[in-house]
PDB file of C-alpha atoms in Angstrom:
ATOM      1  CA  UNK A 206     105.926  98.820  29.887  1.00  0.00           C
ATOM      2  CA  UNK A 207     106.141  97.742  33.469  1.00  0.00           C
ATOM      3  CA  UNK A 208     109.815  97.265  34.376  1.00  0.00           C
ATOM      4  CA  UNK A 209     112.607  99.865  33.417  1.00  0.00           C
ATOM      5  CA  UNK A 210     114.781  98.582  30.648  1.00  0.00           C
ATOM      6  CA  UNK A 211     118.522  98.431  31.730  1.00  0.00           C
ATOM      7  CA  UNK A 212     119.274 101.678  29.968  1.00  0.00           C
ATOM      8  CA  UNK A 213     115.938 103.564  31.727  1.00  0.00           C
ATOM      9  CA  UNK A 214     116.724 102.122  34.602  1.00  0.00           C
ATOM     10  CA  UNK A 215     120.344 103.714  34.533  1.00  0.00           C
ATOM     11  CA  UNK A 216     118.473 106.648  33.369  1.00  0.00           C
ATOM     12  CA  UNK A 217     116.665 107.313  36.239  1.00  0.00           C
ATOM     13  CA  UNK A 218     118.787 106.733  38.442  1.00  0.00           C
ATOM     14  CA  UNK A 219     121.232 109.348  36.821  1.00  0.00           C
ATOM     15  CA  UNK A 220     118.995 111.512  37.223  1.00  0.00           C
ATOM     16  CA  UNK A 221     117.941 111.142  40.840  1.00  0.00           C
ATOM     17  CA  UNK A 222     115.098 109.598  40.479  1.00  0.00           C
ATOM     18  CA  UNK A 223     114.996 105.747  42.674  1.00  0.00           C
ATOM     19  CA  UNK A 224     114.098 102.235  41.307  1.00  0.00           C
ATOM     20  CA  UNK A 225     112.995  99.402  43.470  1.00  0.00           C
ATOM     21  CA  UNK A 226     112.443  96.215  43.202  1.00  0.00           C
ATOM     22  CA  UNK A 227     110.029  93.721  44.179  1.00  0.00           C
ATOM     23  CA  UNK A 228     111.810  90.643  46.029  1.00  0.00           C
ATOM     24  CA  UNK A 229     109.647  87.730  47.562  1.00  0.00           C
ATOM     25  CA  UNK A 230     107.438  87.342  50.920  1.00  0.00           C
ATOM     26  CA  UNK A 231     108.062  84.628  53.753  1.00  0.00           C
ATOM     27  CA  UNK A 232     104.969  83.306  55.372  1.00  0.00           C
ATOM     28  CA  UNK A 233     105.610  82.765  58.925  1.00  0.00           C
ATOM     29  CA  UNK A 234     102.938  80.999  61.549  1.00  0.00           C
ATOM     30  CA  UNK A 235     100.825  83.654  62.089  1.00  0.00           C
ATOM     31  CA  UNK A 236     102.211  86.640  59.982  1.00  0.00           C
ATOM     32  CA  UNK A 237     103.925  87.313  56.375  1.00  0.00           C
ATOM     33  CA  UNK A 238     107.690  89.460  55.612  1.00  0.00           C
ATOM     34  CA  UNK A 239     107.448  91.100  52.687  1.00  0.00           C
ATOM     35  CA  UNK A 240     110.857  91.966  51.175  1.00  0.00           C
ATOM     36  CA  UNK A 241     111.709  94.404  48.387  1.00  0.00           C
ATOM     37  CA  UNK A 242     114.363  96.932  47.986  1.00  0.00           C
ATOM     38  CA  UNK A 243     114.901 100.193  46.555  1.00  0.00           C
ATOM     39  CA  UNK A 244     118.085 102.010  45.257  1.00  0.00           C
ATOM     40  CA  UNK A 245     118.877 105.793  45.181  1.00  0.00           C
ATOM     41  CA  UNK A 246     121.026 108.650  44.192  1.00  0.00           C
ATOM     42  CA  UNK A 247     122.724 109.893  46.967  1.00  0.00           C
ATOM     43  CA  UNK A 248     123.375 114.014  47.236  1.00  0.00           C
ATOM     44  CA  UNK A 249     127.626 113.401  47.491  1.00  0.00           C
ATOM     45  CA  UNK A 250     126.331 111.343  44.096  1.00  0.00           C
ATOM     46  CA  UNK A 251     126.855 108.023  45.741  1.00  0.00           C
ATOM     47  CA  UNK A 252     124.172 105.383  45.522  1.00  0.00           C
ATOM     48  CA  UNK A 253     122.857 103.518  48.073  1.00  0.00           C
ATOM     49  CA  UNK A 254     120.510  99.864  48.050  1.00  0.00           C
ATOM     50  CA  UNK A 255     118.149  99.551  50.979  1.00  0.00           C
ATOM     51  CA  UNK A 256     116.954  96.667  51.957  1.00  0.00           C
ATOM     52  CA  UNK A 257     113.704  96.425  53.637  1.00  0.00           C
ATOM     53  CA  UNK A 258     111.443  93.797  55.442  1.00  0.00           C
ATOM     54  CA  UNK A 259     108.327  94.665  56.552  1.00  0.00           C
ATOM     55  CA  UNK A 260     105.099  92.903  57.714  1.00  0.00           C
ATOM     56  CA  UNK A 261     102.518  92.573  55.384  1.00  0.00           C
ATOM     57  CA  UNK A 262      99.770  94.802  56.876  1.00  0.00           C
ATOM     58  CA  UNK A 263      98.068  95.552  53.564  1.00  0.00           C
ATOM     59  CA  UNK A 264      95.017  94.495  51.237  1.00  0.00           C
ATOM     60  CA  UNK A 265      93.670  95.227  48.361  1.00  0.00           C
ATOM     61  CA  UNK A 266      91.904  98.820  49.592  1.00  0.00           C
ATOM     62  CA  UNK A 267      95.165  99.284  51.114  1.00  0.00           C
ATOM     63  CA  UNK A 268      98.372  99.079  49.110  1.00  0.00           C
ATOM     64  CA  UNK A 269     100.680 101.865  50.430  1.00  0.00           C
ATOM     65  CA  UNK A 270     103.600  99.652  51.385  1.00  0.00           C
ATOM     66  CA  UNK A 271     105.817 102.291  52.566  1.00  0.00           C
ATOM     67  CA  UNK A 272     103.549 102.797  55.323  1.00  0.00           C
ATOM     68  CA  UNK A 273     104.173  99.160  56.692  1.00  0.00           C
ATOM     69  CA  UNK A 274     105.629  98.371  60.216  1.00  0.00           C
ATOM     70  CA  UNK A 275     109.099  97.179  59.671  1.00  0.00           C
ATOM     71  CA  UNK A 276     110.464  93.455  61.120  1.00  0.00           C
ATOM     72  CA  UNK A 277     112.998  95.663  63.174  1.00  0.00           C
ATOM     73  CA  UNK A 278     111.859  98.830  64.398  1.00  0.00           C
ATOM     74  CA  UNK A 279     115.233  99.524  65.144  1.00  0.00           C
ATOM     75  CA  UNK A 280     116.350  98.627  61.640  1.00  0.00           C
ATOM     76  CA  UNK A 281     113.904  99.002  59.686  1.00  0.00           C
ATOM     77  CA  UNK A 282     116.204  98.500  56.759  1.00  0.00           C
ATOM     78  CA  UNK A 283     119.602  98.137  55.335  1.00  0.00           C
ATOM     79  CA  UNK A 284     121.683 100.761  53.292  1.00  0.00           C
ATOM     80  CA  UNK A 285     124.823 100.028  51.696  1.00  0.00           C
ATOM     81  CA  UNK A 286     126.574 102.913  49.471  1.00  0.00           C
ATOM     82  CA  UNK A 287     128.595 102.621  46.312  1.00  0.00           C
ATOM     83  CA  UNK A 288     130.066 104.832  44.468  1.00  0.00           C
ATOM     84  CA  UNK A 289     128.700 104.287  41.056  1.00  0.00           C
ATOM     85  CA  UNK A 290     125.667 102.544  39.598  1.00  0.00           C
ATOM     86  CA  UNK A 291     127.245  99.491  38.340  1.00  0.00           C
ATOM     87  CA  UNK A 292     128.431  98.558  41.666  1.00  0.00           C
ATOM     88  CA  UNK A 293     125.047  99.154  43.106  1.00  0.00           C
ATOM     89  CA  UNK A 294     123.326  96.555  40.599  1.00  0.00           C
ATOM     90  CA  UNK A 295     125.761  94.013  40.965  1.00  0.00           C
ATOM     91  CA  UNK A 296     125.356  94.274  45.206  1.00  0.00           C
ATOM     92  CA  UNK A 297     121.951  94.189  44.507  1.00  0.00           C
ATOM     93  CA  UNK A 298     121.717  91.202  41.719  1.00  0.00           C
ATOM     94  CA  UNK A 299     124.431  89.141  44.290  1.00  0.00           C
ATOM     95  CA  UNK A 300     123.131  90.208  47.396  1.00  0.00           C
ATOM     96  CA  UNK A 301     119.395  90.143  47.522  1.00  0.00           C
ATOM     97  CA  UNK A 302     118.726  87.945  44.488  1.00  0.00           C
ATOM     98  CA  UNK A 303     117.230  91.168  42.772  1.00  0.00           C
ATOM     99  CA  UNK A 304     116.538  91.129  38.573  1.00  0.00           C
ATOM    100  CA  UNK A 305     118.178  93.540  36.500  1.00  0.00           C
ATOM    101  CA  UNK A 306     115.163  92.980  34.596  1.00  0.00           C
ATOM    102  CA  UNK A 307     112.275  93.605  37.404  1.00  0.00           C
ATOM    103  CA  UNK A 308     113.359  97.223  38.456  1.00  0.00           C
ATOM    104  CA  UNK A 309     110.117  99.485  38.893  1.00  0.00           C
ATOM    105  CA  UNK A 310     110.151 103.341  39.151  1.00  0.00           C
ATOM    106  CA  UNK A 311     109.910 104.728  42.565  1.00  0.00           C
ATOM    107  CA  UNK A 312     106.124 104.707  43.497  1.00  0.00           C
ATOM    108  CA  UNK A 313     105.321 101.378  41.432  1.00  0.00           C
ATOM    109  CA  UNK A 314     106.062  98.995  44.107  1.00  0.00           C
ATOM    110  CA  UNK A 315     102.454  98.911  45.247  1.00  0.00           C
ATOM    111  CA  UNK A 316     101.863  97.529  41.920  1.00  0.00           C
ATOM    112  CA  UNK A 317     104.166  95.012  42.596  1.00  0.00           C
ATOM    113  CA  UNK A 318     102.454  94.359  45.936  1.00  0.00           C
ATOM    114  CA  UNK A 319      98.983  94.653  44.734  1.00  0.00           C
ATOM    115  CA  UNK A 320     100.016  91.844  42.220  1.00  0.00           C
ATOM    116  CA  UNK A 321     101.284  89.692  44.622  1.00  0.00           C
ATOM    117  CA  UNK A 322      97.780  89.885  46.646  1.00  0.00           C
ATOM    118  CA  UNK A 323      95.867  88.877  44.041  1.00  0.00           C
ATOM    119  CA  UNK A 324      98.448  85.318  43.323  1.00  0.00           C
ATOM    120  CA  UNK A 325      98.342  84.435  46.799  1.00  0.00           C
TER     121      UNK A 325
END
């Protein structure tokens, strides 16, 4: 099973372990935005959603998304805390368009990536 049922996905998150989530890419003249987004358990058991937009440097021999040059080096992505999980779906599903259904463990996102090179 690829993406995290609503109860796993609670699960691990519970449990400190992240989700993220696959969002879309926007193909600009001469370069491509890849954005996906990834949600956490915070030590003072908040959760936070980051938001990321990055360049897509990648290929198939080279998948390792995390390692991508952000749009804005200055920002190279968005947090936004909550105090419980529920809230941090629901910013997340309203926010950035994201699927309750489409949440990957932490690490799987290359998957997600590596799928999207081979449709394009």
């Amino acid at each position: 099973m690829k993406y995290l049922s609503s109860e796993q996905l609670k699960t691990n998150l519970s449990s400190g372990k992240p989700i993220e989530q696959w969002l879309s890419h926007q193909k600009q003249d001469d370069y491509t935005i890849l954005k996906w987004l990834r949600i956490d358990k915070e030590k003072d058991s908040t959760y936070s959603v980051s938001y990321m937009e990055c360049f897509d440097e990648g290929d198939e021999d080279f998948l390792d998304i995390y390692e991508f040059a952000p749009l804005d080096p200055d920002e190279p992505f968005t947090i936004n805390s909550f105090s419980n999980i529920n809230e941090a779906l629901f910013f997340a599903i309203n926010k950035y368009q994201a699927s309750e259904s489409r949440f990957v463990a932490a690490g799987m996102i290359q998957e997600e990536y590596k799928e999207y090179l081979m449709a394009r």
